[in-house]
XYZ file of C-alpha atoms in Angstrom:
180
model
C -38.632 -12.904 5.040
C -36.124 -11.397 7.254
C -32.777 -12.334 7.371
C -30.279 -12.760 10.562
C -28.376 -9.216 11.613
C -30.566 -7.060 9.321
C -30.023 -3.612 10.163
C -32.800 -1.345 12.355
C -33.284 2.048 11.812
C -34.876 3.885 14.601
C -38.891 5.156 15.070
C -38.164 8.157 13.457
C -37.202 8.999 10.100
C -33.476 9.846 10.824
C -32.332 7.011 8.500
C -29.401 6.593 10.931
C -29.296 3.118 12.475
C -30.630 2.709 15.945
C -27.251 1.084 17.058
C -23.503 1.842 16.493
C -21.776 -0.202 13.403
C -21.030 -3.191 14.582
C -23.538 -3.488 17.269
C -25.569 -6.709 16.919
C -28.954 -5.649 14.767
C -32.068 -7.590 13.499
C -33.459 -10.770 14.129
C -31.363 -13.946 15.105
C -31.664 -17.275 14.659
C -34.578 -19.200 16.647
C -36.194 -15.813 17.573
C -39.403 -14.426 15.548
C -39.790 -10.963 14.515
C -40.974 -8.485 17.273
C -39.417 -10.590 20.002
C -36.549 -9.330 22.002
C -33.270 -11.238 20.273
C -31.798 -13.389 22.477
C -27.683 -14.379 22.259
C -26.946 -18.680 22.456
C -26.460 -17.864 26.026
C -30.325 -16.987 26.673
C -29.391 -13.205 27.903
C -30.279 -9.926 25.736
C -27.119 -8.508 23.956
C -25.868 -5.323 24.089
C -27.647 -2.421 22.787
C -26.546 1.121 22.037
C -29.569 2.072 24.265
C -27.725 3.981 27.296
C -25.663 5.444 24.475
C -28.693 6.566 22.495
C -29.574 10.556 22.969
C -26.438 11.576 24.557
C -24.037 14.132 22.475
C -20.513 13.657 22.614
C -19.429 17.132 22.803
C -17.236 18.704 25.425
C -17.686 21.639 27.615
C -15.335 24.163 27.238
C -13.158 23.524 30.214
C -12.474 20.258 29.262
C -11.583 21.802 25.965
C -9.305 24.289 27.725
C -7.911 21.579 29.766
C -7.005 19.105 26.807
C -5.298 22.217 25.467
C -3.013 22.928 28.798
C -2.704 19.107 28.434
C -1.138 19.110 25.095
C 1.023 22.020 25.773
C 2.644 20.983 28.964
C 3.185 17.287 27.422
C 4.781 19.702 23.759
C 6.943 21.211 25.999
C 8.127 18.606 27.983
C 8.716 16.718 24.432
C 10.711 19.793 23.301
C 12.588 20.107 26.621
C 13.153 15.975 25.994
C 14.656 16.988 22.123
C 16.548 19.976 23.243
C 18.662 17.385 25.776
C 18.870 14.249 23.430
C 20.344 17.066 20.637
C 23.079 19.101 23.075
C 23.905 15.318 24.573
C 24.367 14.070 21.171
C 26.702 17.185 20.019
C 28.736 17.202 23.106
C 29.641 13.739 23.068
C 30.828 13.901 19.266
C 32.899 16.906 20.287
C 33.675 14.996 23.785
C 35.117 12.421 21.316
C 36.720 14.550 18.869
C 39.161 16.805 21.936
C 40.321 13.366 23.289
C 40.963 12.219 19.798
C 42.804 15.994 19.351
C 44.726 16.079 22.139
C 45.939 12.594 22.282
C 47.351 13.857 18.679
C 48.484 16.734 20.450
C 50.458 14.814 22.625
C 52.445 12.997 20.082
C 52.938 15.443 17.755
C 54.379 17.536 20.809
C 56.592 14.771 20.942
C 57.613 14.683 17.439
C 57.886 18.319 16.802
C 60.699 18.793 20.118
C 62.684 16.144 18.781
C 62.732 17.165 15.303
C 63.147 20.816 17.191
C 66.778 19.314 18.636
C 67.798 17.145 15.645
C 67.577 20.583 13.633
C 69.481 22.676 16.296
C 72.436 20.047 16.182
C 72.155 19.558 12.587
C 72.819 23.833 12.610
C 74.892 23.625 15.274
C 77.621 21.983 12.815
C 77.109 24.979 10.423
C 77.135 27.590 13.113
C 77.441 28.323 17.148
C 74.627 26.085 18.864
C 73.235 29.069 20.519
C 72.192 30.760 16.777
C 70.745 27.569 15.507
C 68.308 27.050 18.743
C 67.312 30.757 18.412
C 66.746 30.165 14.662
C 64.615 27.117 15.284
C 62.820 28.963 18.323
C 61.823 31.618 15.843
C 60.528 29.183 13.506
C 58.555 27.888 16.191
C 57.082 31.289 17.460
C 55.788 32.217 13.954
C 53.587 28.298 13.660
C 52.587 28.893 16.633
C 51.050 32.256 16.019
C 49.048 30.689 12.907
C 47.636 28.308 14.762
C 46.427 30.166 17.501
C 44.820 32.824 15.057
C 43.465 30.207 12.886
C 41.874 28.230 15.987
C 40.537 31.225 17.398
C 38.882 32.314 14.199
C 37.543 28.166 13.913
C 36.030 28.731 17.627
C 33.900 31.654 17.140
C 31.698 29.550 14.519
C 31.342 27.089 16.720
C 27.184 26.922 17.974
C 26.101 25.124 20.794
C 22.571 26.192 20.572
C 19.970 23.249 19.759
C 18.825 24.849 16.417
C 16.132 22.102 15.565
C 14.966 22.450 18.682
C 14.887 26.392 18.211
C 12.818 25.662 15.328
C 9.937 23.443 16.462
C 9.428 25.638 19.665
C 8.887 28.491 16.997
C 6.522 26.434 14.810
C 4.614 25.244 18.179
C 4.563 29.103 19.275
C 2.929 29.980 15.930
C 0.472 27.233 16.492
C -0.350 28.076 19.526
C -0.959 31.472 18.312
C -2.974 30.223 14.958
C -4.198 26.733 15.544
C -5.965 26.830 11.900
C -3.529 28.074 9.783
């Protein structure tokens, strides 16, 4: 007896099924074996038949231009990382120089009028013109420790998109050595 959607295997002895998996097979209901199977609708279904005999293997130019493909959509992905990184840096430091010099601001503020309540507060010890120099001096020297110590802080800064650096090396060496 044969059953419903029992698998064919073709006329020769490939053992490999005449149709794809999936593809309708066998006998169907209300049909007899060696008769064409027939869907409810009355019409033949679909076979594998204009499929059957033809290789699925590409010439070399469309291999070469899947490659060029790949690469030009690789580097417009890296070109797409390298902006989304630098955009995400510069608006954390965007962020952090308002937040600094808003703090800059007010402590500009706080340091001239602690700057004039020390001059009169030294002006009662000794002549006015002494006790702004003295403060003035005091001044000079902070401000010569900050500018050295921002200075050295600014050359480590890096602006350069390292992990985007990175993956256009890796790409490169694929590119170069697509199996390893």
């Amino acid at each position: 007896m044969v059953t419903p959607y029992k698998q064919r295997t073709t006329a020769t002895n490939t053992g490999r099924p005449a149709s794809p998996p999936g593809a309708p097979t066998g006998t169907y209901p209300g049909t007899s074996p060696g008769t064409a199977p027939r869907s409810p609708y009355g019409t033949p279904p679909r076979t594998s038949s204009s499929l059957e005999g033809r290789e699925d293997e590409q010439s070399i130019g469309d291999l070469i231009g899947a490659i060029g493909a790949d690469l030009s959509q690789l580097v417009r992905d890296e070109i797409e990382l390298a902006k989304a990184e630098i955009k995400q840096e510069s608006t954390k430091a965007g962020k952090a120089v308002g937040m600094l010099g808003g703090a800059g601001y007010a402590g500009h503020l706080v340091l001239l009028l602690g700057s004039l309540t020390a001059i009169f507060a030294l002006a009662n010890v000794m002549d006015p013109a002494w006790a702004a120099l003295i403060v003035t001096a005091l001044w000079a020297v902070v401000g010569a420790v900050l500018y050295t110590t921002g200075r050295k802080r600014l050359r480590t800064v890096n602006l350069k998109p390292e992990q985007t650096m990175e993956t256009v090396k890796e790409d490169a060496r694929w590119v170069r050595h697509p199996t390893s």
